[in-house]
Coordinates of C-alpha atoms in Angstrom, one line a residue:
Chain A
M23 CA 19.0 -17.7 -2.7
N24 CA 18.6 -19.8 0.8
P25 CA 17.4 -23.1 0.1
A26 CA 15.5 -22.8 3.5
D27 CA 13.5 -20.1 1.6
L28 CA 11.8 -22.7 -0.5
W29 CA 10.1 -24.1 2.8
S30 CA 8.2 -21.0 3.1
I31 CA 6.7 -21.3 -0.3
V32 CA 5.6 -24.8 0.0
P33 CA 1.7 -23.5 -0.5
E34 CA 2.5 -21.8 -3.8
L35 CA 4.7 -24.8 -5.0
W36 CA 2.0 -27.2 -4.2
L37 CA -0.6 -25.0 -5.8
T38 CA 1.6 -24.8 -8.9
G39 CA 2.1 -28.5 -9.0
L40 CA -1.6 -29.3 -8.4
A41 CA -2.5 -26.8 -11.4
I42 CA -0.3 -29.0 -13.6
F43 CA -1.2 -32.4 -12.3
L44 CA -4.9 -31.2 -12.9
L45 CA -4.1 -30.8 -16.8
L46 CA -2.4 -34.4 -16.6
V47 CA -5.8 -35.8 -14.8
D48 CA -7.8 -34.2 -17.4
L49 CA -5.9 -35.7 -20.0
F50 CA -6.5 -39.1 -18.7
T51 CA -10.0 -39.3 -17.6
A52 CA -13.3 -38.9 -19.4
R53 CA -15.2 -38.0 -16.3
K54 CA -14.1 -34.4 -15.5
T55 CA -16.0 -34.2 -12.0
V56 CA -12.8 -36.0 -11.2
V57 CA -10.6 -33.4 -12.0
G58 CA -12.9 -31.0 -10.2
V59 CA -12.9 -33.2 -6.9
V60 CA -9.0 -33.5 -7.3
A61 CA -8.8 -29.7 -7.3
V62 CA -11.0 -29.3 -4.3
I63 CA -9.0 -31.9 -2.2
G64 CA -5.7 -30.3 -3.3
L65 CA -6.8 -27.1 -2.7
L66 CA -7.9 -28.0 0.7
L67 CA -4.5 -29.8 1.5
S68 CA -2.9 -26.3 0.9
I69 CA -4.4 -25.2 4.0
I70 CA -1.8 -27.4 5.7
P71 CA 1.4 -25.7 4.6
T72 CA -0.2 -22.3 4.9
G73 CA -1.3 -22.8 8.5
V74 CA 2.3 -23.8 9.5
L75 CA 3.3 -20.4 8.2
L76 CA 1.0 -18.6 10.7
G77 CA 2.8 -18.2 13.6
Q78 CA 6.2 -17.6 12.0
D79 CA 8.1 -14.2 12.2
P80 CA 7.4 -11.6 9.4
R81 CA 10.2 -11.7 7.0
T82 CA 11.0 -11.2 3.2
I83 CA 12.8 -14.3 1.3
L84 CA 13.9 -15.0 -2.1
A85 CA 16.3 -11.8 -1.9
G86 CA 13.8 -9.7 -0.3
T87 CA 11.0 -10.1 -3.1
Y88 CA 8.6 -11.8 -1.4
A89 CA 6.9 -11.5 2.0
V90 CA 6.3 -14.3 4.4
D91 CA 3.7 -12.4 7.0
G92 CA 0.4 -12.6 8.6
F93 CA -1.0 -10.4 6.0
A94 CA 0.1 -12.6 3.1
V95 CA -0.9 -15.7 5.1
F96 CA -4.4 -14.2 5.7
F97 CA -4.8 -13.7 1.9
K98 CA -3.5 -17.1 1.1
I99 CA -6.2 -18.5 3.2
L100 CA -9.0 -16.3 1.9
T101 CA -8.0 -17.3 -2.0
V102 CA -8.0 -21.1 -1.1
I103 CA -11.5 -21.1 0.4
A104 CA -12.8 -18.9 -2.4
T105 CA -11.2 -21.1 -5.0
A106 CA -12.3 -24.5 -3.7
L107 CA -15.7 -22.9 -3.4
V108 CA -15.9 -21.8 -6.8
T109 CA -14.4 -25.0 -8.1
L110 CA -17.6 -27.1 -6.2
A111 CA -20.0 -24.5 -7.5
A112 CA -18.4 -25.1 -11.2
M113 CA -18.8 -28.8 -11.1
D114 CA -22.4 -28.5 -11.1
W115 CA -22.7 -25.4 -13.4
L116 CA -20.1 -26.3 -16.2
P117 CA -21.2 -29.8 -17.7
G118 CA -23.1 -29.3 -20.8
R119 CA -21.8 -25.8 -21.2
T120 CA -18.5 -26.3 -22.4
Q121 CA -16.4 -29.2 -23.5
Y122 CA -13.2 -27.8 -21.8
E123 CA -14.0 -28.7 -18.4
G124 CA -11.1 -30.0 -16.8
E125 CA -8.9 -27.0 -18.2
F126 CA -11.4 -24.6 -16.1
Y127 CA -10.4 -26.2 -12.8
A128 CA -6.7 -26.0 -14.0
L129 CA -6.8 -22.3 -14.8
L130 CA -8.7 -21.5 -11.8
V131 CA -5.9 -23.0 -9.6
F132 CA -3.2 -21.0 -11.4
T133 CA -5.4 -17.8 -10.9
A134 CA -5.2 -18.8 -7.2
V135 CA -1.6 -19.0 -7.3
A136 CA -1.4 -15.6 -9.1
L137 CA -3.5 -14.1 -6.6
I138 CA -1.3 -15.4 -3.8
L139 CA 1.8 -14.1 -5.4
M140 CA -0.1 -10.7 -6.0
A141 CA -0.8 -10.3 -2.0
A142 CA 2.5 -11.2 -1.0
S143 CA 4.9 -9.6 -3.5
T144 CA 7.2 -6.9 -2.2
D145 CA 9.2 -6.5 -5.3
I146 CA 7.5 -4.3 -8.1
I147 CA 8.8 -6.6 -10.8
L148 CA 7.0 -9.6 -9.2
L149 CA 3.8 -7.4 -8.4
A150 CA 3.8 -6.5 -12.2
L151 CA 4.1 -10.1 -12.9
S152 CA 1.7 -11.3 -10.7
V153 CA -0.9 -8.7 -11.6
E154 CA -0.7 -9.7 -15.3
F155 CA -0.9 -13.4 -14.3
V156 CA -3.9 -12.8 -12.5
S157 CA -5.4 -10.5 -15.5
L158 CA -4.4 -13.1 -18.2
T159 CA -6.2 -16.1 -16.6
S160 CA -9.2 -14.1 -15.7
Y161 CA -9.7 -12.9 -19.2
V162 CA -9.6 -16.5 -20.4
L163 CA -12.1 -17.5 -17.6
A164 CA -14.4 -14.8 -18.4
G165 CA -14.6 -15.6 -22.2
Y166 CA -14.5 -19.3 -21.6
L167 CA -17.8 -20.2 -23.2
K168 CA -16.5 -20.1 -26.6
G169 CA -19.8 -20.4 -28.5
N170 CA -21.8 -17.9 -26.1
V171 CA -22.1 -14.6 -27.7
K172 CA -22.1 -12.9 -23.9
S173 CA -19.3 -14.8 -22.8
N174 CA -17.2 -13.8 -25.9
E175 CA -18.1 -10.0 -25.4
A176 CA -17.3 -10.2 -21.8
G177 CA -13.8 -11.6 -22.5
V178 CA -13.1 -9.2 -25.1
K179 CA -14.1 -6.3 -22.7
Y180 CA -12.4 -7.5 -19.8
F181 CA -9.4 -8.0 -21.9
L182 CA -9.3 -4.3 -23.4
F183 CA -10.1 -2.6 -20.1
G184 CA -7.9 -4.7 -18.3
A185 CA -4.9 -4.6 -20.7
T186 CA -5.1 -0.9 -21.0
A187 CA -5.2 -0.3 -16.9
S188 CA -2.1 -2.7 -16.5
A189 CA -0.2 -0.8 -19.1
V190 CA -0.9 2.5 -17.3
M191 CA 0.0 1.0 -13.8
L192 CA 3.2 -0.4 -15.6
F193 CA 4.0 3.0 -16.9
G194 CA 3.5 4.2 -13.0
F195 CA 5.8 1.4 -12.0
S196 CA 8.7 2.6 -14.4
I197 CA 8.5 6.0 -13.1
L198 CA 8.5 4.8 -9.4
Y199 CA 11.4 2.8 -10.3
G200 CA 13.1 6.0 -11.9
L201 CA 12.4 8.0 -8.6
T202 CA 14.3 5.2 -6.6
G203 CA 16.6 3.2 -8.7
T204 CA 15.3 0.0 -7.2
T205 CA 12.6 -2.4 -7.3
N206 CA 12.5 -3.6 -3.9
L207 CA 9.3 -2.1 -2.1
Y208 CA 11.0 -1.7 1.2
E209 CA 14.2 -0.1 -0.4
I210 CA 11.8 2.0 -2.5
A211 CA 10.3 3.3 0.8
R212 CA 13.6 4.5 2.3
R213 CA 14.5 6.0 -0.9
V214 CA 11.4 7.9 -1.8
S215 CA 11.5 10.5 0.7
D216 CA 13.9 12.5 -1.5
A217 CA 11.7 12.2 -4.5
P218 CA 10.0 15.3 -6.3
L219 CA 6.5 15.5 -5.0
Q220 CA 4.9 15.8 -8.4
A221 CA 6.6 12.6 -10.1
L222 CA 5.3 10.9 -7.3
S223 CA 1.9 12.1 -7.2
L224 CA 1.7 10.8 -10.9
S225 CA 3.4 7.7 -10.4
V226 CA 0.8 6.9 -7.3
A227 CA -1.9 7.9 -9.9
L228 CA -1.0 5.7 -12.6
M229 CA -0.5 2.8 -10.2
L230 CA -4.0 3.4 -8.9
T231 CA -5.6 2.9 -12.2
G232 CA -4.2 -0.4 -12.3
F233 CA -5.3 -1.4 -8.7
G234 CA -8.6 0.5 -9.0
F235 CA -9.2 -1.6 -12.3
K236 CA -8.8 -4.8 -9.9
I237 CA -10.9 -3.5 -7.3
S238 CA -13.6 -2.1 -9.6
M239 CA -13.3 1.3 -8.0
V240 CA -15.1 4.3 -9.8
P241 CA -14.1 5.7 -12.0
F242 CA -12.4 2.1 -13.4
H243 CA -15.5 0.3 -12.7
Q244 CA -17.1 0.4 -16.0
W245 CA -16.2 -3.2 -17.1
T246 CA -17.8 -4.8 -14.0
P247 CA -21.6 -5.2 -14.9
D248 CA -20.8 -6.3 -18.5
V249 CA -17.9 -8.8 -17.5
Y250 CA -19.9 -10.2 -14.6
E251 CA -23.1 -10.5 -16.7
G252 CA -21.3 -12.3 -19.5
A253 CA -18.8 -14.5 -17.8
P254 CA -20.0 -18.0 -16.7
T255 CA -21.5 -17.3 -13.2
P256 CA -18.6 -19.0 -11.1
V257 CA -16.1 -17.0 -12.7
A258 CA -18.0 -13.6 -11.9
A259 CA -18.1 -14.8 -8.6
Y260 CA -14.5 -15.7 -8.4
L261 CA -13.8 -12.3 -9.8
S262 CA -16.0 -10.1 -7.7
V263 CA -14.3 -12.0 -4.4
A264 CA -10.7 -13.2 -5.1
S265 CA -9.6 -10.8 -7.5
K266 CA -10.7 -8.0 -5.7
A267 CA -9.1 -9.1 -2.7
A268 CA -6.0 -9.7 -4.1
G269 CA -6.3 -6.1 -5.7
F270 CA -6.9 -4.6 -2.3
A271 CA -4.0 -6.6 -0.7
A272 CA -1.4 -5.4 -3.3
L273 CA -3.0 -1.8 -3.0
V274 CA -2.7 -1.7 1.0
R275 CA 0.8 -3.0 0.8
L276 CA 2.1 -0.5 -1.9
L277 CA 0.4 2.5 -0.2
M278 CA 1.4 1.5 3.5
V279 CA 4.9 0.6 2.8
V280 CA 5.7 3.0 0.0
V281 CA 3.6 6.5 0.2
D282 CA 3.9 8.0 3.4
P283 CA 0.6 10.3 3.8
R284 CA 2.9 12.9 5.6
Q285 CA 4.8 13.2 2.0
L286 CA 2.1 12.6 -0.3
N287 CA -1.5 12.9 1.2
W288 CA -3.4 10.3 -0.8
V289 CA -6.0 10.0 2.1
P290 CA -8.6 12.9 0.9
L291 CA -8.6 11.5 -2.7
L292 CA -9.3 7.8 -1.8
A293 CA -11.8 9.0 0.8
I294 CA -13.6 10.7 -2.1
L295 CA -13.3 7.7 -4.3
A296 CA -14.7 5.4 -1.6
A297 CA -17.8 7.9 -1.2
V298 CA -18.2 8.0 -5.0
S299 CA -17.7 4.4 -5.4
M300 CA -20.4 3.5 -2.8
T301 CA -22.8 6.1 -4.0
L302 CA -22.6 5.4 -7.8
G303 CA -22.4 1.8 -7.6
N304 CA -26.0 1.7 -5.4
L305 CA -27.7 4.3 -7.6
L306 CA -26.7 2.0 -10.5
A307 CA -28.0 -1.2 -8.8
L308 CA -31.4 0.3 -8.0
P309 CA -32.8 -0.3 -11.4
Q310 CA -31.0 -3.4 -12.2
R311 CA -33.4 -6.7 -12.9
N312 CA -30.6 -9.2 -13.9
I313 CA -29.0 -10.6 -10.5
K314 CA -26.0 -10.7 -12.0
R315 CA -25.6 -7.0 -12.9
M316 CA -27.2 -6.0 -9.5
L317 CA -24.5 -8.1 -7.8
A318 CA -21.8 -6.3 -10.3
Y319 CA -23.0 -2.8 -9.2
S320 CA -23.3 -3.8 -5.4
S321 CA -19.8 -5.1 -5.7
I322 CA -18.7 -1.6 -6.9
S323 CA -20.3 -0.3 -3.9
H324 CA -18.7 -2.7 -1.7
A325 CA -15.3 -1.5 -3.1
G326 CA -16.0 1.6 -1.8
F327 CA -16.8 0.4 1.6
L328 CA -13.6 -1.9 1.5
L329 CA -11.7 1.4 0.2
I330 CA -12.6 3.2 3.7
G331 CA -10.7 0.5 5.4
V332 CA -7.8 1.5 3.4
V333 CA -8.1 5.1 4.0
A334 CA -8.8 4.7 8.0
F335 CA -5.2 3.1 8.2
R336 CA -4.5 4.7 11.4
G337 CA -5.7 3.1 14.7
D338 CA -6.8 -0.4 14.9
F339 CA -10.0 -0.4 13.4
G340 CA -9.7 0.4 9.5
T341 CA -7.0 -2.0 8.3
P342 CA -8.1 -4.8 10.4
G343 CA -11.9 -4.1 9.5
L344 CA -10.7 -4.2 5.7
L345 CA -9.4 -7.8 6.2
I346 CA -12.8 -9.0 8.3
Y347 CA -14.9 -7.4 5.2
L348 CA -13.0 -8.8 2.8
L349 CA -13.5 -12.5 4.5
G350 CA -17.0 -12.0 5.4
Y351 CA -17.8 -10.4 1.8
T352 CA -16.2 -13.7 0.3
F353 CA -18.7 -16.1 1.9
T354 CA -21.5 -13.9 1.3
Q355 CA -20.9 -12.8 -2.3
L356 CA -19.9 -16.1 -3.4
G357 CA -23.4 -17.6 -1.7
A358 CA -25.2 -14.8 -3.7
F359 CA -23.6 -15.7 -6.8
F360 CA -24.0 -19.7 -6.3
V361 CA -27.8 -19.0 -5.9
A362 CA -27.7 -17.1 -9.2
A363 CA -25.8 -20.1 -10.5
L364 CA -28.2 -22.4 -9.3
I365 CA -31.0 -20.8 -10.7
G366 CA -29.5 -20.0 -14.1
R367 CA -28.7 -23.5 -14.3
Q368 CA -32.2 -24.7 -13.4
L369 CA -34.6 -22.3 -14.6
G370 CA -32.0 -20.7 -17.4
T371 CA -32.6 -17.1 -16.3
D372 CA -30.8 -14.2 -14.3
D373 CA -33.7 -12.1 -14.0
I374 CA -34.7 -11.1 -10.6
P375 CA -38.5 -11.5 -11.4
D376 CA -38.2 -15.0 -12.4
Y377 CA -37.1 -15.6 -8.7
A378 CA -40.7 -15.3 -7.8
G379 CA -42.1 -18.0 -5.5
L380 CA -38.5 -19.6 -4.8
S381 CA -39.2 -20.1 -1.3
R382 CA -41.6 -22.8 -2.1
R383 CA -39.9 -23.9 -5.3
A384 CA -36.0 -24.3 -3.6
P385 CA -36.9 -23.4 0.2
V386 CA -33.2 -24.0 1.5
S387 CA -31.7 -22.0 -1.2
A388 CA -34.0 -19.2 -1.0
L389 CA -33.5 -19.2 2.9
L390 CA -29.8 -18.9 2.1
M391 CA -30.1 -16.2 -0.4
A392 CA -32.3 -13.9 1.9
V393 CA -29.6 -14.5 4.4
F394 CA -27.1 -13.4 1.9
M395 CA -29.0 -10.3 0.8
L396 CA -29.2 -9.1 4.6
S397 CA -25.7 -9.6 4.7
L398 CA -24.6 -7.7 2.1
T399 CA -27.0 -4.8 3.1
G400 CA -24.9 -4.9 6.4
L401 CA -27.6 -6.1 8.9
P402 CA -26.6 -8.1 12.1
P403 CA -26.0 -10.9 13.0
T404 CA -24.2 -11.6 9.5
S405 CA -20.5 -11.5 8.5
V406 CA -20.5 -8.3 6.3
F407 CA -22.2 -6.4 9.1
V408 CA -19.0 -7.2 11.3
G409 CA -16.8 -5.7 8.4
K410 CA -18.9 -2.6 7.9
F411 CA -19.0 -2.0 11.6
Y412 CA -15.3 -2.2 11.8
V413 CA -14.4 0.1 8.7
L414 CA -17.1 2.7 9.6
A415 CA -15.8 2.6 13.1
G416 CA -12.2 3.2 11.7
A417 CA -13.7 6.1 9.6
I418 CA -14.7 7.9 12.7
D419 CA -11.7 6.9 14.6
N420 CA -9.6 8.7 11.6
G421 CA -11.7 11.8 11.9
L422 CA -13.7 11.0 8.6
L423 CA -17.2 11.3 10.2
W424 CA -18.5 12.1 6.9
L425 CA -17.5 9.2 5.1
A426 CA -19.0 7.2 8.2
I427 CA -22.2 9.1 7.3
V428 CA -21.9 8.4 3.5
G429 CA -21.4 4.8 4.6
V430 CA -24.4 4.3 6.6
V431 CA -26.8 6.0 4.2
N432 CA -25.3 4.1 1.5
S433 CA -26.1 1.0 3.5
I434 CA -29.9 2.2 3.6
I435 CA -30.0 3.0 0.4
S436 CA -29.0 -0.7 -0.7
L437 CA -31.5 -2.3 1.3
Y438 CA -34.3 -1.6 -1.3
Y439 CA -32.8 -3.6 -4.1
Y440 CA -31.3 -6.3 -2.0
A441 CA -34.9 -6.5 -0.2
G442 CA -36.2 -6.5 -3.7
V443 CA -34.7 -10.4 -4.0
I444 CA -36.1 -11.2 -0.8
R445 CA -39.3 -9.8 -2.0
A446 CA -39.3 -11.9 -5.3
M447 CA -38.7 -15.2 -3.5
Y448 CA -41.1 -14.6 -0.7
I449 CA -44.0 -12.8 -1.4
M450 CA -44.6 -12.7 -5.5
P451 CA -46.8 -15.8 -6.7
A452 CA -44.7 -18.6 -8.2
P453 CA -45.6 -19.3 -11.6
S454 CA -45.1 -23.1 -11.1
T455 CA -44.7 -25.1 -7.9
V456 CA -42.6 -27.9 -9.5
P457 CA -39.7 -28.2 -6.6
L458 CA -36.3 -27.2 -8.4
E459 CA -33.6 -29.6 -8.2
E460 CA -30.4 -28.6 -6.0
P461 CA -27.3 -30.5 -7.3
A462 CA -25.1 -31.7 -4.7
A463 CA -21.8 -29.9 -5.1
L464 CA -23.6 -26.5 -5.5
Q465 CA -25.7 -27.4 -2.3
V466 CA -22.2 -27.9 -0.3
A467 CA -20.6 -24.9 -1.5
L468 CA -23.9 -22.9 -0.6
G469 CA -24.0 -24.5 2.7
I470 CA -20.4 -23.4 3.4
A471 CA -21.2 -20.0 2.2
G472 CA -23.9 -19.4 4.4
L473 CA -22.4 -21.1 7.4
G474 CA -19.2 -18.9 6.8
T475 CA -21.7 -15.9 6.3
L476 CA -23.5 -16.6 10.0
I477 CA -20.5 -18.0 12.0
I478 CA -18.2 -14.7 11.3
G479 CA -21.4 -12.5 12.2
L480 CA -22.4 -14.6 15.3
Y481 CA -18.8 -15.2 16.7
P482 CA -16.3 -12.9 14.7
Q483 CA -13.9 -13.0 17.6
P484 CA -11.3 -15.7 16.3
I485 CA -11.4 -13.6 12.7
I486 CA -11.0 -10.5 14.4
D487 CA -7.8 -11.6 16.3
L488 CA -6.8 -13.5 12.9
A489 CA -6.8 -9.9 11.3
R490 CA -5.5 -7.9 13.9
S491 CA -2.3 -10.1 13.9
A492 CA -2.1 -10.1 10.1
V493 CA -2.1 -6.3 10.5
L494 CA 0.4 -6.0 12.9
L495 CA 2.9 -8.0 10.8
L496 CA 2.4 -5.5 7.8
R497 CA 5.0 -3.3 8.1
I498 CA 8.0 -5.6 8.9
Chain B
M13 CA 23.8 17.0 -29.7
H14 CA 23.9 15.4 -26.2
V15 CA 21.4 12.9 -25.6
G16 CA 20.5 12.7 -22.0
L17 CA 18.0 11.0 -19.5
T18 CA 15.3 13.8 -20.6
H19 CA 15.4 12.8 -24.2
Y20 CA 14.3 9.4 -23.3
L21 CA 11.8 10.4 -20.9
V22 CA 10.3 12.7 -23.4
V23 CA 10.1 10.0 -25.9
S24 CA 8.7 7.5 -24.1
T25 CA 5.8 9.9 -22.8
I26 CA 5.2 10.9 -26.4
L27 CA 4.9 7.3 -26.9
F28 CA 2.6 6.7 -23.8
C29 CA 0.4 9.5 -24.9
I30 CA 0.3 8.2 -28.6
G31 CA -0.6 4.8 -27.3
L32 CA -3.4 6.0 -24.9
Y33 CA -4.7 8.2 -27.5
G34 CA -5.0 5.1 -29.9
V35 CA -6.7 3.1 -27.3
L36 CA -9.4 5.8 -26.9
T37 CA -10.1 6.6 -30.4
R38 CA -9.6 3.2 -32.3
R39 CA -12.8 1.1 -32.7
N40 CA -10.9 -1.9 -34.2
A41 CA -10.0 -4.2 -31.2
V42 CA -6.8 -5.4 -33.1
A43 CA -5.7 -1.5 -33.3
I44 CA -6.6 -1.0 -29.5
L45 CA -4.1 -3.9 -28.9
M46 CA -1.6 -2.2 -30.9
G47 CA -2.0 0.9 -28.7
I48 CA -1.5 -1.1 -25.7
E49 CA 1.6 -2.4 -27.1
L50 CA 2.8 1.1 -27.5
M51 CA 2.2 2.2 -24.0
L52 CA 3.9 -1.0 -22.7
N53 CA 6.9 -0.1 -24.8
A54 CA 6.9 3.2 -23.4
S55 CA 7.4 1.7 -19.9
N56 CA 10.4 -0.4 -21.2
I57 CA 12.2 2.8 -22.8
N58 CA 11.5 4.4 -19.4
L59 CA 13.1 1.5 -17.5
V60 CA 16.0 1.2 -19.6
A61 CA 16.9 4.6 -19.8
F62 CA 16.4 5.0 -15.9
N63 CA 18.7 1.9 -15.3
R64 CA 21.1 3.3 -17.9
Y65 CA 21.2 6.8 -16.0
L66 CA 20.5 6.5 -12.3
A67 CA 21.6 3.1 -11.5
P68 CA 24.4 2.2 -13.9
G69 CA 25.6 -0.7 -11.8
A70 CA 22.3 -2.5 -11.2
V71 CA 20.1 -4.4 -13.5
G72 CA 16.9 -4.1 -12.1
G73 CA 15.3 -1.7 -14.6
Q74 CA 16.5 -3.8 -17.5
T75 CA 15.1 -6.9 -16.2
F76 CA 11.8 -5.2 -15.5
A77 CA 12.2 -4.3 -19.2
L78 CA 12.5 -8.0 -20.4
V79 CA 9.5 -9.1 -17.9
I80 CA 7.2 -6.6 -19.6
I81 CA 8.5 -7.7 -23.0
T82 CA 7.4 -11.1 -22.3
L83 CA 4.1 -9.8 -20.6
A84 CA 3.4 -7.9 -23.8
A85 CA 3.8 -11.3 -25.8
C86 CA 1.5 -13.0 -23.4
E87 CA -0.8 -10.4 -23.4
A88 CA -1.2 -10.3 -27.1
A89 CA -1.6 -14.2 -27.5
V90 CA -4.5 -14.2 -25.0
G91 CA -5.9 -10.9 -26.6
L92 CA -5.8 -12.2 -30.1
A93 CA -7.4 -15.5 -29.2
L94 CA -10.2 -13.6 -27.1
V95 CA -10.9 -11.1 -30.2
M96 CA -10.9 -14.4 -32.6
A97 CA -13.3 -16.3 -30.2
A98 CA -15.5 -13.0 -30.2
Y99 CA -15.3 -12.9 -34.2
R100 CA -16.1 -16.5 -34.5
S101 CA -19.7 -15.8 -33.1
L102 CA -20.6 -11.9 -33.6
E103 CA -18.5 -11.7 -37.1
T104 CA -17.0 -8.2 -36.0
I105 CA -13.8 -7.0 -34.1
H106 CA -15.1 -3.4 -33.9
V107 CA -15.6 -2.6 -30.3
D108 CA -18.8 -0.3 -30.8
E109 CA -20.8 -3.4 -32.6
I110 CA -19.7 -5.9 -29.7
N111 CA -22.7 -4.4 -27.5
V112 CA -25.0 -7.1 -26.7
M113 CA -24.9 -6.3 -23.2
K114 CA -25.8 -2.7 -22.2
W115 CA -26.9 -1.0 -19.2

């Protein structure tokens, strides 16, 4: 190992140190909010060493197992932003619900480390390790409220689905190793062209199971609504953006580097899965009354849209579109979940009809929620619109016009259930006019999410440039 | 009889299928966990056999197998803890009775 390599993993080392430090802080303080504040500050500070990496030449370090490229840096930034926002939201959501508040922040930061590792691994051993790392911490976070029946159930269900999916994925990895005799992705890419097609197809199918689970793609989506409903709301928010983003990062890296579509054409399969995910997610979201379940099904549908970005990898719309979409979706989805967390905290309900009259009781949150709902639909001038525009353009660019049409039709269908939330907030009569208290940290998190959604929507050029440069560096 | 790579692969595939069958048919959460362990061990057999027959000089496959053994232990620990927590409040570990949430 080259000692200079350590300078390239300063963000990872810093975050690992931060998580351990948080456990110590938690030990010595009775005011658990302090732990949360330290976590947020530490996370934001990690942006500095990450930014330093931004301009550097793409390369692999640590004996070729770890990538330092724009793609990895992009996902580092995304993960850190998501984790900081979720920590802020948790600071107002958690107190009184669990006595293990400090450990929660430490677990979140550990998960962030794991997600960052997952997006940058270029070795299947490290990839398997980081996927499992993400899974193990997420299982615990989902089942975090020990006395809560729903949270228990979410934890068990997430664990059983997740462990099975990763066992299948590991079997796929073992076959991939057998086909090439090496664990390094770039080395595998060189040797895989001699591999028999059937075995390679089997291996890719098995690996898709694991990643499909992480990104909640149909047909590996069944866990999503139950886990999002049962898990603590900040955790559901985190799983729906960060874990999904890292899943996409690993999937894209694996497919782009290892599997040449000229050898094994995965494009039609993923295109069909994208169309099915969009449609099924949308149709199942239509009858939902619980906001978290609705957002869960909508996140399945968004996974379909994001898959279009994976499928449309040729040209300069698809993959940058995927990254733009992911970043925009992160702000929007987190914001929507934070409003759900706020209402869940103040009214003790997650049912959409109970949002009636919110425009008068909590005007700022209601307005932001309306923005998030419009953004999730994909209406301009919001962040998800930019992402959708790019992935759909990518689909057309790649000759997949039918997929783009399915996407547009699905966007229109989704307007129905997103507008249902806005209708409840603005049109339905309020059962009471008592203003809702809006806690400070949650407000800050909501404000940042709202700003992110609108800024990316109104002035997307810097993000587009960032995504473009990140994609150029992908294939070292 | 000469034991070759194919024999190991057949064993590992059978083991994987038994594990998957267990996961899909068992109703007891701990039994499902056992099925998952079988599936993980199938990958281990694969990796070690591939390492021995295809890349005898390298240690990549063996390292990977060791990593998976560790992962399996961690997964069992976390899984059993979650099942325990669920048992305390739901008083069952049968997955078809853990159904507070439905669509």
